[in-house]
Amino acid sequence: MNHRKTLTGTLLAAALLASGCTGGGGSAKGADAEAADDPAQVSGSITVLTHRTDLVQDGTMKKYAEDFNKTYPKVKVTFDGITDYEAEVKIRMNTDNYGDVLMIPSVIQKNDYPKFFASLGTQKELSEKYRFTGFTAVDGKVYGQSPMGATPGFLYNKRIWTEAGVTEWPTTPAEFLTALKAVKAKTDAVPYYTNFAAQWPLTQWTYVNGSVSCDTEATTRLAEGNPWGEDGELRVADRLLYDIVDQGLIEKDPATTNWENSKPQLAKGEIATAWLGSWAVIQFRQAAEKAGADPDDIGFMPFPARVDGKACATANPDYNQAVSIHSGHKEAARAWVDWFTEKSGYAADNLSISTLKDAPLPEVLKPYEEQGVELIELDDTAGGKVKAIDSASEVGINGPAYRQELVDIARDAKDGDIDDFLDDLGKRWTEAAKTVGS
Amino acid sequence: MPQARTTHPSHATERAARPQAAAPRPPTPRRAPRGARLRRGLTPWLFLAVPLALLITFTYAPVANMLAYSFTDWDGVSPELHYTGTDNYVEIFTRPELFRVFLVSGYYLAASAVQIALALYFATILSFDVRFRNLFKGVLFFPYLINGVAIGFVFLYFFQDGGTLDSVLALFGHEPDRAWLGTETSANVSLAGVSVWRYLGLNFVLFLGAIQSIPGELYEAAELDGASRWHRFRYIIAPGIRPVLSLSVILSISGSLSVFEIPYIMTGGATGTETFVIQTVKLAFQFNKTGLASAAAVVLLLIILAVTWLQRRLVPDDRVDLV
């Protein structure tokens, strides 16, 4: 009996100790990571956490670091490539030790940025030169910088679409469906590939936001209105996805799709279309080369919606790089962030939109320029609130669950009615919005 | 079935720790001097120190921590957390849809029954003289040694349209045109099948060990008395392995309630295959409701404890004495 008491005591003590440990991180508030005046004077060794394990392994990152050392000879850069980036970094951020430079995990609430990251300067100043500053700005100060941007769109096989007799980009969801039907009727290709099993490709549909209305305030409307209301952007997107599945324009067995295999399949013309993002183009072209197909067959088109005859595509930042507030070498870390964004050529290597406002568009988006697609950047002031509503409502616009359910309803694997389903999402969303502060 | 391989890794650790705890004390013939007595008193604790430290650090401290989180609104990363009392528990019990996922456990429970029956069958057969019996033992136990994540990926290919299963069936002239993971029933049955394949080996080995611990003379005597194979199974083997059998049932039920890795890797909970643990993981890592998810985990732990207790009450663990 006595022994048991001691054990309980130890457990209690352990519990108290353990719970006392949380809530430690990020005490130093409002630190700045300032840019150095003289590159030769910046010194220190920094660790960069990155999700690009592929680039760490094949030595590309090391090459970037060598280039960086030409300008900043006294800084030593080490990379820490993390496969399960989101989950692992989230846990590491409970301590003070999460590298000097890291990509901001999406789980961090925007309002918490000042607790974890050093500020890179005011938005007013930085936005003159860079895109996407609004996505990490809190109270006028910027906490992260994306080295590149991308725009969502349909990757498609030009050869197949031409064989199906569709040469013009569809301008409405209805036209898009007609085009896919033509692909089904006239070719052997799968008209649209959901990548249902890989899950995250379905979350890409959320990036339709802004493309339908061509409104830079689309994110604010997401936070304040009903995204699945009559004119909600996500209703338009989800409705199109539903119709594609409902009319049998997808692969036979979505439950066992394979992301890696879908790349060569689209390149070879076994798949005609997939909704992804401009960042994916380079991967599909590489897959085409490997599979012996023509990389130039991979085309890219905007969402089928037009405002006054004009298509809009949103430019979104990739992961934002930030400087840890606990970094001992903030100057060196800042130097890396700036250099990587401006001089590394990372954006160009990935055929992406450069963060620098005056840089030219990547060659993938040349057809966009020719056809007058307007590239808009959404105002992300309400981005934090959208995330909070999303979590509170458990809808998960950035998770796969609800769209998997939608696809299941569409292919009759689950009972339900699409209108009820979308209305219910809207109801949960707007109710959660009431409980969430700004 | 999934043998409790989820929220509480405590079983394994406990089992590892116990044998040392139960080590017999050295005999004490006469009163030793004070110093020696003290040392003798300390010795078992010295041996226990390492396992106990591991047990507390990796089992009880995290559980205590989880209990603490379950009373907060922590999001898993923010430096701030607020004590919210029993709000999380109230929320869980006022949202019936959170418990609907337990229906999925029914598939795995049914599969458990199949699994135990199969394991018992194979264990009985292979405990007699059979040609290549060690090979068969290896074949049956092998799946249990493979990492669960690998199994998930292997079976994704297996169930793919035109994948292994379809081609094997085609060899027999049967060409099914169906998506194995396509509908709720077929997806759950397929996943439960994978689960049976994986955990059959463990049950099998447990049963085999128990059967082989039955003295051989009993079989000989039974054979002389003219008992058939079925009689030998019914009157010698079945009662002889009762404790192991009831342990297997307990593990199967708690495992069925906390299924996780196979459906999580293979379908991510899509198409009606979501289980309680998957739902909890989603709450914690997708919606950043670590507090609520901790409460859900505590509730699952309590449910499993309750079910186990009930089972022990209904089927008391009698001592078996065959001789």
mmCIF file with all atom_site columns, C-alpha atoms in Angstrom, chain A residues 341-405:
data_model
loop_
_atom_site.group_PDB
_atom_site.id
_atom_site.type_symbol
_atom_site.label_atom_id
_atom_site.label_alt_id
_atom_site.label_comp_id
_atom_site.label_asym_id
_atom_site.label_entity_id
_atom_site.label_seq_id
_atom_site.pdbx_PDB_ins_code
_atom_site.Cartn_x
_atom_site.Cartn_y
_atom_site.Cartn_z
_atom_site.occupancy
_atom_site.B_iso_or_equiv
_atom_site.pdbx_formal_charge
_atom_site.auth_seq_id
_atom_site.auth_comp_id
_atom_site.auth_asym_id
_atom_site.auth_atom_id
_atom_site.pdbx_PDB_model_num
ATOM 1  C CA . THR A 1 341 ? 14.907  35.051 -52.457 1.00 0.00 ? 341 THR A CA 1
ATOM 2  C CA . GLU A 1 342 ? 16.748  37.440 -54.729 1.00 0.00 ? 342 GLU A CA 1
ATOM 3  C CA . LYS A 1 343 ? 19.939  35.900 -56.012 1.00 0.00 ? 343 LYS A CA 1
ATOM 4  C CA . SER A 1 344 ? 19.772  32.124 -55.707 1.00 0.00 ? 344 SER A CA 1
ATOM 5  C CA . GLY A 1 345 ? 17.736  31.531 -58.851 1.00 0.00 ? 345 GLY A CA 1
ATOM 6  C CA . TYR A 1 346 ? 15.549  29.117 -56.844 1.00 0.00 ? 346 TYR A CA 1
ATOM 7  C CA . ALA A 1 347 ? 12.322  30.546 -58.263 1.00 0.00 ? 347 ALA A CA 1
ATOM 8  C CA . ALA A 1 348 ? 13.580  30.354 -61.843 1.00 0.00 ? 348 ALA A CA 1
ATOM 9  C CA . ASP A 1 349 ? 14.884  26.806 -61.295 1.00 0.00 ? 349 ASP A CA 1
ATOM 10 C CA . ASN A 1 350 ? 11.368  25.817 -60.276 1.00 0.00 ? 350 ASN A CA 1
ATOM 11 C CA . LEU A 1 351 ? 9.667   27.674 -63.134 1.00 0.00 ? 351 LEU A CA 1
ATOM 12 C CA . SER A 1 352 ? 7.845   29.736 -60.518 1.00 0.00 ? 352 SER A CA 1
ATOM 13 C CA . ILE A 1 353 ? 6.768   33.291 -60.090 1.00 0.00 ? 353 ILE A CA 1
ATOM 14 C CA . SER A 1 354 ? 9.589   35.320 -58.584 1.00 0.00 ? 354 SER A CA 1
ATOM 15 C CA . THR A 1 355 ? 9.058   37.111 -55.299 1.00 0.00 ? 355 THR A CA 1
ATOM 16 C CA . LEU A 1 356 ? 10.685  40.176 -56.819 1.00 0.00 ? 356 LEU A CA 1
ATOM 17 C CA . LYS A 1 357 ? 8.013   42.382 -58.305 1.00 0.00 ? 357 LYS A CA 1
ATOM 18 C CA . ASP A 1 358 ? 10.054  43.455 -61.290 1.00 0.00 ? 358 ASP A CA 1
ATOM 19 C CA . ALA A 1 359 ? 11.157  39.961 -62.345 1.00 0.00 ? 359 ALA A CA 1
ATOM 20 C CA . PRO A 1 360 ? 9.675   38.532 -65.555 1.00 0.00 ? 360 PRO A CA 1
ATOM 21 C CA . LEU A 1 361 ? 7.056   35.785 -65.462 1.00 0.00 ? 361 LEU A CA 1
ATOM 22 C CA . PRO A 1 362 ? 8.309   32.225 -65.918 1.00 0.00 ? 362 PRO A CA 1
ATOM 23 C CA . GLU A 1 363 ? 8.097   30.770 -69.403 1.00 0.00 ? 363 GLU A CA 1
ATOM 24 C CA . VAL A 1 364 ? 5.304   28.369 -68.302 1.00 0.00 ? 364 VAL A CA 1
ATOM 25 C CA . LEU A 1 365 ? 3.035   31.350 -67.906 1.00 0.00 ? 365 LEU A CA 1
ATOM 26 C CA . LYS A 1 366 ? 3.815   32.874 -71.334 1.00 0.00 ? 366 LYS A CA 1
ATOM 27 C CA . PRO A 1 367 ? 0.425   31.717 -72.666 1.00 0.00 ? 367 PRO A CA 1
ATOM 28 C CA . TYR A 1 368 ? -1.135  33.604 -69.762 1.00 0.00 ? 368 TYR A CA 1
ATOM 29 C CA . GLU A 1 369 ? 0.480   36.808 -70.946 1.00 0.00 ? 369 GLU A CA 1
ATOM 30 C CA . GLU A 1 370 ? -0.595  36.150 -74.533 1.00 0.00 ? 370 GLU A CA 1
ATOM 31 C CA . GLN A 1 371 ? -4.208  35.532 -73.563 1.00 0.00 ? 371 GLN A CA 1
ATOM 32 C CA . GLY A 1 372 ? -4.343  38.408 -71.120 1.00 0.00 ? 372 GLY A CA 1
ATOM 33 C CA . VAL A 1 373 ? -4.817  36.421 -67.919 1.00 0.00 ? 373 VAL A CA 1
ATOM 34 C CA . GLU A 1 374 ? -4.557  38.806 -65.033 1.00 0.00 ? 374 GLU A CA 1
ATOM 35 C CA . LEU A 1 375 ? -2.277  37.718 -62.207 1.00 0.00 ? 375 LEU A CA 1
ATOM 36 C CA . ILE A 1 376 ? -3.650  39.023 -58.934 1.00 0.00 ? 376 ILE A CA 1
ATOM 37 C CA . GLU A 1 377 ? -2.304  38.812 -55.411 1.00 0.00 ? 377 GLU A CA 1
ATOM 38 C CA . LEU A 1 378 ? -4.903  38.256 -52.698 1.00 0.00 ? 378 LEU A CA 1
ATOM 39 C CA . ASP A 1 379 ? -4.970  40.462 -49.653 1.00 0.00 ? 379 ASP A CA 1
ATOM 40 C CA . ASP A 1 380 ? -4.224  38.101 -46.774 1.00 0.00 ? 380 ASP A CA 1
ATOM 41 C CA . THR A 1 381 ? -5.198  40.367 -43.886 1.00 0.00 ? 381 THR A CA 1
ATOM 42 C CA . ALA A 1 382 ? -7.989  37.965 -42.936 1.00 0.00 ? 382 ALA A CA 1
ATOM 43 C CA . GLY A 1 383 ? -5.832  34.865 -43.521 1.00 0.00 ? 383 GLY A CA 1
ATOM 44 C CA . GLY A 1 384 ? -5.392  34.235 -39.808 1.00 0.00 ? 384 GLY A CA 1
ATOM 45 C CA . LYS A 1 385 ? -9.100  34.472 -39.195 1.00 0.00 ? 385 LYS A CA 1
ATOM 46 C CA . VAL A 1 386 ? -9.854  32.052 -42.028 1.00 0.00 ? 386 VAL A CA 1
ATOM 47 C CA . LYS A 1 387 ? -7.546  29.513 -40.411 1.00 0.00 ? 387 LYS A CA 1
ATOM 48 C CA . ALA A 1 388 ? -9.171  30.018 -37.030 1.00 0.00 ? 388 ALA A CA 1
ATOM 49 C CA . ILE A 1 389 ? -12.678 29.541 -38.476 1.00 0.00 ? 389 ILE A CA 1
ATOM 50 C CA . ASP A 1 390 ? -11.479 26.509 -40.382 1.00 0.00 ? 390 ASP A CA 1
ATOM 51 C CA . SER A 1 391 ? -10.161 24.874 -37.211 1.00 0.00 ? 391 SER A CA 1
ATOM 52 C CA . ALA A 1 392 ? -13.166 25.810 -35.108 1.00 0.00 ? 392 ALA A CA 1
ATOM 53 C CA . SER A 1 393 ? -15.653 24.517 -37.684 1.00 0.00 ? 393 SER A CA 1
ATOM 54 C CA . GLU A 1 394 ? -13.584 21.379 -38.386 1.00 0.00 ? 394 GLU A CA 1
ATOM 55 C CA . VAL A 1 395 ? -14.400 21.805 -42.071 1.00 0.00 ? 395 VAL A CA 1
ATOM 56 C CA . GLY A 1 396 ? -10.775 21.618 -43.139 1.00 0.00 ? 396 GLY A CA 1
ATOM 57 C CA . ILE A 1 397 ? -10.518 23.655 -46.337 1.00 0.00 ? 397 ILE A CA 1
ATOM 58 C CA . ASN A 1 398 ? -6.804  22.896 -46.332 1.00 0.00 ? 398 ASN A CA 1
ATOM 59 C CA . GLY A 1 399 ? -7.324  19.236 -45.515 1.00 0.00 ? 399 GLY A CA 1
ATOM 60 C CA . PRO A 1 400 ? -8.551  16.461 -47.790 1.00 0.00 ? 400 PRO A CA 1
ATOM 61 C CA . ALA A 1 401 ? -11.417 15.048 -45.712 1.00 0.00 ? 401 ALA A CA 1
ATOM 62 C CA . TYR A 1 402 ? -14.372 17.061 -46.919 1.00 0.00 ? 402 TYR A CA 1
ATOM 63 C CA . ARG A 1 403 ? -13.443 16.848 -50.599 1.00 0.00 ? 403 ARG A CA 1
ATOM 64 C CA . GLN A 1 404 ? -12.905 13.113 -50.302 1.00 0.00 ? 404 GLN A CA 1
ATOM 65 C CA . GLU A 1 405 ? -16.413 12.939 -48.907 1.00 0.00 ? 405 GLU A CA 1
#
